[in-house]
Short mmCIF file of C-alpha atoms in Angstrom, two decimals:
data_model
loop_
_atom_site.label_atom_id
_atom_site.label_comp_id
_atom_site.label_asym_id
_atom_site.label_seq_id
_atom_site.Cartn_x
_atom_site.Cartn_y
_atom_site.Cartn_z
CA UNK A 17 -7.39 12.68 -26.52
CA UNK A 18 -5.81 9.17 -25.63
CA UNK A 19 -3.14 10.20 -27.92
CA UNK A 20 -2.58 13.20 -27.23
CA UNK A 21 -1.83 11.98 -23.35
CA UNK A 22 0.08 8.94 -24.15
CA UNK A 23 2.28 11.71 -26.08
CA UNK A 24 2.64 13.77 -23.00
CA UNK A 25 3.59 10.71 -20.66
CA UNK A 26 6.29 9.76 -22.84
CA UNK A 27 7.66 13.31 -23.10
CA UNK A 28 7.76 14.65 -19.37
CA UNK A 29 8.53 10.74 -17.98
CA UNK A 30 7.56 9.46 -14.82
CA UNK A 31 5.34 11.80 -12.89
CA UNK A 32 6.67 12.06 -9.46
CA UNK A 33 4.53 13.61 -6.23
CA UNK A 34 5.10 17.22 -5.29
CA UNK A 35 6.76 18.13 -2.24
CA UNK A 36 4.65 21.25 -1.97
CA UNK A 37 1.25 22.17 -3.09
CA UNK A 38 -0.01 24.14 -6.16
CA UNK A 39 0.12 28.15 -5.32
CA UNK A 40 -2.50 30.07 -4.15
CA UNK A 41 -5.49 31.82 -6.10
CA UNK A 42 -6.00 35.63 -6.26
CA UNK A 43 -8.91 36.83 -4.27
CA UNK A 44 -10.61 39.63 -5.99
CA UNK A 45 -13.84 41.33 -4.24
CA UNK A 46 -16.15 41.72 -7.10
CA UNK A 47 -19.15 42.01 -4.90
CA UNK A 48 -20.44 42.44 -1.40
CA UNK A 49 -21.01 37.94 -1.22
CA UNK A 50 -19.03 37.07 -4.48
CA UNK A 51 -14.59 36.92 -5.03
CA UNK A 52 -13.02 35.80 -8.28
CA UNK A 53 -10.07 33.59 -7.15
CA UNK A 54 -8.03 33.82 -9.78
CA UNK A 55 -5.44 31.37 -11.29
CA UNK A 56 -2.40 32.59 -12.78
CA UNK A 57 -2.60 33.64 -17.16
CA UNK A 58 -0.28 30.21 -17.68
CA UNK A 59 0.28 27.15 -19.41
CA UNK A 60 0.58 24.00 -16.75
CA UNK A 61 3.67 23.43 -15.46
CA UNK A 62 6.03 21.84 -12.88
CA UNK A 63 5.93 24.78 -10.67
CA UNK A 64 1.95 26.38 -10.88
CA UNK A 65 0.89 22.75 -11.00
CA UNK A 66 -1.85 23.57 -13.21
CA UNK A 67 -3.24 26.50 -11.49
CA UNK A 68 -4.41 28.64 -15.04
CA UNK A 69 -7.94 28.90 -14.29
CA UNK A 70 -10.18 30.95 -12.50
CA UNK A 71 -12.69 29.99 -10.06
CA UNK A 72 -15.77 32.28 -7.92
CA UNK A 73 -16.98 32.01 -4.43
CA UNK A 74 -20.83 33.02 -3.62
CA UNK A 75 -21.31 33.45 0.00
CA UNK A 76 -25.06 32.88 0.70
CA UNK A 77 -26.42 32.85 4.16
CA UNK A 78 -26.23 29.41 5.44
CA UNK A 79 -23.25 28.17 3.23
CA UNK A 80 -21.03 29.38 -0.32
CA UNK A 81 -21.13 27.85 -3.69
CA UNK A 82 -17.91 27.32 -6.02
CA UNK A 83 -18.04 27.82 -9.63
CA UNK A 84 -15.18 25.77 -10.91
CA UNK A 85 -13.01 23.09 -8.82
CA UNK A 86 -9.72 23.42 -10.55
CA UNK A 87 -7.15 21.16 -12.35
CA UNK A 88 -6.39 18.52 -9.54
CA UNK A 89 -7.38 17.41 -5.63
CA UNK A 90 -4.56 19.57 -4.35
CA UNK A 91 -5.59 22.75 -6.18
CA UNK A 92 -9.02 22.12 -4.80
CA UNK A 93 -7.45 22.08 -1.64
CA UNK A 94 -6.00 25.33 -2.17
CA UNK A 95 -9.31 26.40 -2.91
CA UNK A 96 -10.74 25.61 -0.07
CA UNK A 97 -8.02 27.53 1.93
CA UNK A 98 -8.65 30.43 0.40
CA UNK A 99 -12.57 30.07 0.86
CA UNK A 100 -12.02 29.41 4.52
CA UNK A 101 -9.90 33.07 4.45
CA UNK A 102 -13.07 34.63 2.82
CA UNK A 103 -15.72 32.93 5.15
CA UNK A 104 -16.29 30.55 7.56
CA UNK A 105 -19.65 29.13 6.49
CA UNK A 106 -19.28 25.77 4.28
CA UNK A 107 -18.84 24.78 0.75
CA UNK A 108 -22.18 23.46 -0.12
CA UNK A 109 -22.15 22.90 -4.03
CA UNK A 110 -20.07 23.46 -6.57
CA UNK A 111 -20.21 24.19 -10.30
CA UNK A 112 -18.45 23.02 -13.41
CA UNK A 113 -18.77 25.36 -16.23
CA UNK A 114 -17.66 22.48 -18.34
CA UNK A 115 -15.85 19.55 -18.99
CA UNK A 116 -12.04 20.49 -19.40
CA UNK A 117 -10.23 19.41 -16.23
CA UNK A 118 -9.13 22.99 -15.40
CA UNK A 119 -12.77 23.78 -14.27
CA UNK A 120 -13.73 19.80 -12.94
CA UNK A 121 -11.26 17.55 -11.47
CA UNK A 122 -10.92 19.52 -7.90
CA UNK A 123 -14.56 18.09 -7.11
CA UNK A 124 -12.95 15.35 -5.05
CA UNK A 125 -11.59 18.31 -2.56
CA UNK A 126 -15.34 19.31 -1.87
CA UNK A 127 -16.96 15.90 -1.03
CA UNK A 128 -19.94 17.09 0.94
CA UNK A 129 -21.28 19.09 -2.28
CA UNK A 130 -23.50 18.94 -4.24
CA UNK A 131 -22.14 18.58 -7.93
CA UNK A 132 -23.88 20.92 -10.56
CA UNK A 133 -23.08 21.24 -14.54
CA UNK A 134 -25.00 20.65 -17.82
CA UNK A 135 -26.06 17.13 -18.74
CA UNK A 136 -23.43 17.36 -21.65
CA UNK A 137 -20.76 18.05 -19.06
CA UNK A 138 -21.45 15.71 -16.95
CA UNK A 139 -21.57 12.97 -20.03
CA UNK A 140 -18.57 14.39 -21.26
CA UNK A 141 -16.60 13.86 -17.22
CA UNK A 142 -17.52 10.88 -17.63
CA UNK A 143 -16.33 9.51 -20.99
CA UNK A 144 -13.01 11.56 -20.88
CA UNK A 145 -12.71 12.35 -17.10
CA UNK A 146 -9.33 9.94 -16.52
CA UNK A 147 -7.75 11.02 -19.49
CA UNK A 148 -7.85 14.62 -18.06
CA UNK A 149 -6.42 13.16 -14.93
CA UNK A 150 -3.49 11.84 -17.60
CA UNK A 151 -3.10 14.94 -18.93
CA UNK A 152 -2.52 17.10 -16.40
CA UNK A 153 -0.08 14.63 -14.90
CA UNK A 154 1.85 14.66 -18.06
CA UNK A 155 2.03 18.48 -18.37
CA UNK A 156 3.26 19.36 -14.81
CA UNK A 157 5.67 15.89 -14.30
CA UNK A 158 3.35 15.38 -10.45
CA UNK A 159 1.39 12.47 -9.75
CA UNK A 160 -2.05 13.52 -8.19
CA UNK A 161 -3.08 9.78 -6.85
CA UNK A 162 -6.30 11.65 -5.22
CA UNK A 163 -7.13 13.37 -8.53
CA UNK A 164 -10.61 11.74 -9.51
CA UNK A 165 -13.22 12.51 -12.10
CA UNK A 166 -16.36 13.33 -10.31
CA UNK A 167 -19.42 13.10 -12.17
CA UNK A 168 -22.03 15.80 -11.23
CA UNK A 169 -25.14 15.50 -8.94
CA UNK A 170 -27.53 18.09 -10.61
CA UNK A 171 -27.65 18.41 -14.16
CA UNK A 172 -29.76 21.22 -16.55
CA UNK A 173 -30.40 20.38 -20.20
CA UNK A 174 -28.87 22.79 -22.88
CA UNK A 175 -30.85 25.48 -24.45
CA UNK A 176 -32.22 26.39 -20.87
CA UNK A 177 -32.16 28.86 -18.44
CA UNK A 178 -32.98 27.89 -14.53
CA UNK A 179 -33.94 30.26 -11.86
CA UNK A 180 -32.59 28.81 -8.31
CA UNK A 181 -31.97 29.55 -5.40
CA UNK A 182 -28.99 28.44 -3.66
CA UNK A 183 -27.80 29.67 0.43
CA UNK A 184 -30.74 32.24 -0.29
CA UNK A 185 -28.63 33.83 -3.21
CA UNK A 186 -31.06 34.18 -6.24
CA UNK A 187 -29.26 32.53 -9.60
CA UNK A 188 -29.95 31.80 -13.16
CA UNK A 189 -28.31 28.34 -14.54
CA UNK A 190 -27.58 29.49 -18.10
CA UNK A 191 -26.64 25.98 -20.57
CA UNK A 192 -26.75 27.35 -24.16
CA UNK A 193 -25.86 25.58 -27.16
CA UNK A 194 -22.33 24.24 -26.97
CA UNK A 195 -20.20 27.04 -27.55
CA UNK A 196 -16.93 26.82 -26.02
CA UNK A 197 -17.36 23.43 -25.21
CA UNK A 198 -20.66 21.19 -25.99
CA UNK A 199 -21.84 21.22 -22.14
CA UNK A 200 -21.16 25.15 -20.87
CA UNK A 201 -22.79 26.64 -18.08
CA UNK A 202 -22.94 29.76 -17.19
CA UNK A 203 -23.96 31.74 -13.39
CA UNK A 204 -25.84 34.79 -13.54
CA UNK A 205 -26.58 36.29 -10.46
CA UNK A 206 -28.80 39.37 -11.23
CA UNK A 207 -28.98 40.92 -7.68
CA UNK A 208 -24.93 41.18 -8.15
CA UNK A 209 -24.90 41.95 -11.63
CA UNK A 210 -22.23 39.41 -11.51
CA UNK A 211 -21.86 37.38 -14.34
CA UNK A 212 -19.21 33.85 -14.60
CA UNK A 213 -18.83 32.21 -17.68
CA UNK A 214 -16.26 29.99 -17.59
CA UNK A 215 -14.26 29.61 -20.69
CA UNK A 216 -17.19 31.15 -23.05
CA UNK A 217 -14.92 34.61 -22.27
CA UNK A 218 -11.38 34.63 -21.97
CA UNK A 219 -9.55 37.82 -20.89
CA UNK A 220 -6.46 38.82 -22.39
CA UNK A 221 -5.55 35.52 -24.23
CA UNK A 222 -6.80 33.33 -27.26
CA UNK A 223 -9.55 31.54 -26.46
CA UNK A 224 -9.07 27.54 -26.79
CA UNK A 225 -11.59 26.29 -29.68
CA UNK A 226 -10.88 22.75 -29.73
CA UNK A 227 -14.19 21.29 -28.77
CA UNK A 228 -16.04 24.33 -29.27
CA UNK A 229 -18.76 25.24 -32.11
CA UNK A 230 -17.81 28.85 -33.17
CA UNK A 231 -21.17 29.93 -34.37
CA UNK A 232 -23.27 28.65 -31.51
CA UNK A 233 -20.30 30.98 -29.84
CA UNK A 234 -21.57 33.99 -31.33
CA UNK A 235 -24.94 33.57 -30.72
CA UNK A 236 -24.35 33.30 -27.02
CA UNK A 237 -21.97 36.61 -26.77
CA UNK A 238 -24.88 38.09 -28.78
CA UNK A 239 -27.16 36.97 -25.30
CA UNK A 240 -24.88 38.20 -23.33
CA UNK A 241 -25.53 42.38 -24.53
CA UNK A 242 -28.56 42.69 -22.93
CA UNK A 243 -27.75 41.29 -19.75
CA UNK A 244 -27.34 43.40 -16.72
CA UNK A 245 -24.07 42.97 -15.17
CA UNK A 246 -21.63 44.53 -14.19
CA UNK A 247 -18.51 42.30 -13.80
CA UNK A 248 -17.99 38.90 -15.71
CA UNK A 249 -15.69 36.38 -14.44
CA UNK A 250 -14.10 34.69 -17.76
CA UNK A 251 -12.52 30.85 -17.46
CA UNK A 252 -8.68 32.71 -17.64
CA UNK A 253 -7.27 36.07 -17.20
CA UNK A 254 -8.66 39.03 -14.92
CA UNK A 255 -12.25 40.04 -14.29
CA UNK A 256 -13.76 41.67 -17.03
CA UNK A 257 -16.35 44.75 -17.59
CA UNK A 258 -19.10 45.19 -19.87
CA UNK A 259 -16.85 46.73 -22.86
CA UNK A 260 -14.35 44.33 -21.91
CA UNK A 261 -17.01 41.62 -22.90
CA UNK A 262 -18.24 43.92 -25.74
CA UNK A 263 -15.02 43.97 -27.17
CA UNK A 264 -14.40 40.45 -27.01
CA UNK A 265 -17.17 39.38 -28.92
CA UNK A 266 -16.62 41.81 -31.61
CA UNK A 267 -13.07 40.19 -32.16
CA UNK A 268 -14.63 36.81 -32.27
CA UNK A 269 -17.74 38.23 -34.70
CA UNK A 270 -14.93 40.02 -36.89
CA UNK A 271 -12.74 37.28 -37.23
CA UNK A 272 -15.42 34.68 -38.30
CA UNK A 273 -16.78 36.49 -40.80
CA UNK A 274 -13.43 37.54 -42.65
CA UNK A 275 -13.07 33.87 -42.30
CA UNK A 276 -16.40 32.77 -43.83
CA UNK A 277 -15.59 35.91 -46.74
CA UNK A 278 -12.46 34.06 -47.60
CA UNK A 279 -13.89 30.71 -47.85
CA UNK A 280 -16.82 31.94 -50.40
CA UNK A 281 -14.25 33.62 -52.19
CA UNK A 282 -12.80 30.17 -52.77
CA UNK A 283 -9.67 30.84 -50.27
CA UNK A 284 -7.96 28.12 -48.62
CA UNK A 285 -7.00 28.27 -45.24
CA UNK A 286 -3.93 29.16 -45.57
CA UNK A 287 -4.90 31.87 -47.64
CA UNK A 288 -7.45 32.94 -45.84
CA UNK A 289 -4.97 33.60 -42.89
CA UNK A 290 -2.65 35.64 -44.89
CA UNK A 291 -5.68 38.58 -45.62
CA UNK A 292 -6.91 38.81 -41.92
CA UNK A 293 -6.45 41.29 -40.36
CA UNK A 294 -4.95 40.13 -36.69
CA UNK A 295 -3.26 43.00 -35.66
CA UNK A 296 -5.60 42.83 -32.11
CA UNK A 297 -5.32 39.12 -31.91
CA UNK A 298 -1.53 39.69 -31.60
CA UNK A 299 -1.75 41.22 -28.50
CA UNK A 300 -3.07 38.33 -26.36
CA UNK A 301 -1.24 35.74 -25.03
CA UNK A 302 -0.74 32.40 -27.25
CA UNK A 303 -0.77 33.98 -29.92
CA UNK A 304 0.53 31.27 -31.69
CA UNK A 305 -2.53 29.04 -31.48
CA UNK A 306 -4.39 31.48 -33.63
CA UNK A 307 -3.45 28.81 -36.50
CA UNK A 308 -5.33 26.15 -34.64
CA UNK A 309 -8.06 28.63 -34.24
CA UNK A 310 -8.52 29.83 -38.00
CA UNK A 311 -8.60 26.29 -39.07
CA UNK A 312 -11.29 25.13 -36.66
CA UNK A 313 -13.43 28.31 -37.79
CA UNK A 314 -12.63 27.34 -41.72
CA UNK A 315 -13.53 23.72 -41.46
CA UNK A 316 -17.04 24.74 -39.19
CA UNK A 317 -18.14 27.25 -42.18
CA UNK A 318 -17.15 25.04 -44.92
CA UNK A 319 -19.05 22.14 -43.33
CA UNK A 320 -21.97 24.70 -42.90
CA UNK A 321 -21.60 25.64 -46.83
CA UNK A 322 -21.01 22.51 -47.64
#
């Protein structure tokens, strides 16, 4: 990671502070108390100042919750604005799904809540939580001097699920084992039949498997069939409906085992690319990190053969 920023500095220079703020997030209705705002299907850059993710407001009766801060201060800021458009009753906690700064680093906007993620998150913020700050910096060229990890409050171990109740809104605190990242967390709220999972769905793009374990990522889609909602809110790209969700986990589930056939069929990598069939994969955005992708899933089922 410390490499990968110190890259980034020297690439986009000196990061200078932005005369105007990040844009605004989409609000989408999804339920009578709960609104996607949704970040724009992008890559950071100078001008969405690393506005790409999405984030969900649960008005409750004495005060909202906020799953997912966004990538800096400001863009917390934003998110706060567009809160204050939705309702007038306070941020009182907020959620981090995990620990990529896309979904953490606007805690410092919300400083009167109550900071809620997995254990494993919340390690995770705190071992790498300045080099995100780094990072984002580098991508969009803009200083963010009030951009500040902030480590989480309330923590749930993984492999459990935790009934609360938050601003009288019943919710389940979902942390199974890492699957997009090694400290996810997802919200179900099962009066809404609203479910947010953060980057464990993506909608309309490649997902990102860097830190994630693709396997443990299969088993939790698989939990997710029998659940009953409605409307999922992924980490990136629109609101999502049960076939949507369906149909995402059936990509994932096809393209790990054509993987897993090519590797016991003594296939390298390489050639295991070449006789997969990607032909839906094409049609989401960033495409071209499917490479990254395949490789991950190769070298996770050849250590698991191994």
């Amino acid at each position: 990671m410390t490499r990968v920023v110190l890259a980034l500095i020297m690439l986009f220079g000196s990061a200078v502070v932005a005369a105007d703020g990040p844009p605004a997030p989409e609000p989408i209705r999804l339920g009578a108390r709960v609104f996607a705002l949704v970040g724009l299907e992008e890559l950071p850059d100078s001008r969405n100042q690393g506005l790409i993710g999405n984030s969900t407001l649960i008005v409750g009766d004495k005060g909202a919750v906020l799953v997912d801060s966004g990538f800096t201060h400001e863009i917390g800021l934003r998110l706060r604005q567009a809160a204050a458009a939705i309702t007038p009753k306070p941020i009182t906690h907020v959620v981090n799904t995990h620990a990529h700064g896309d979904h953490f680093l606007g805690n410092t906007a919300f400083p009167e809540a109550q900071i809620i993620s997995s254990e494993k998150c919340k390690q995770s913020v705190s071992r790498d939580g300045q080099a995100a700050v780094a990072l984002i910096e580098g991508l969009t060229g803009i200083r963010s001097p009030d951009t500040k990890p902030v480590l989480a409050t309330t923590t749930f171990a993984e492999n459990t699920k935790t009934r609360v109740t938050i601003n009288g809104v019943q919710m389940e605190l979902w942390v199974p084992a890492g699957s997009h990242t090694p400290g996810d967390l997802l919200v179900y709220l099962p009066d809404d039949g609203i479910l947010v999972a953060g980057d464990v769905l993506a909608n309309g793009v490649v997902p990102n498997l860097r830190d994630g374990n693709a396997q443990s990522w299969l088993e939790t889609l698989g939990d997710m069939q029998p659940m009953a909602f409605t409307v999922a809110v992924p980490g990136h790209g629109r609101p999502m409906n049960k076939a949507d969700v369906a149909a995402f986990s059936a990509r994932m589930t096809k393209l790990y085992s054509g993987i897993e056939a090519g590797y016991k069929q003594g296939l390298s990598d390489s050639e295991v690319r070449e006789k997969l069939d990607l032909s839906e994969w094409k049609k989401l955005r960033r495409f071209d990190e499917m490479g990254m992708v395949i490789n991950r899933i190769y070298l996770e089922v050849e250590a698991k053969n191994f």
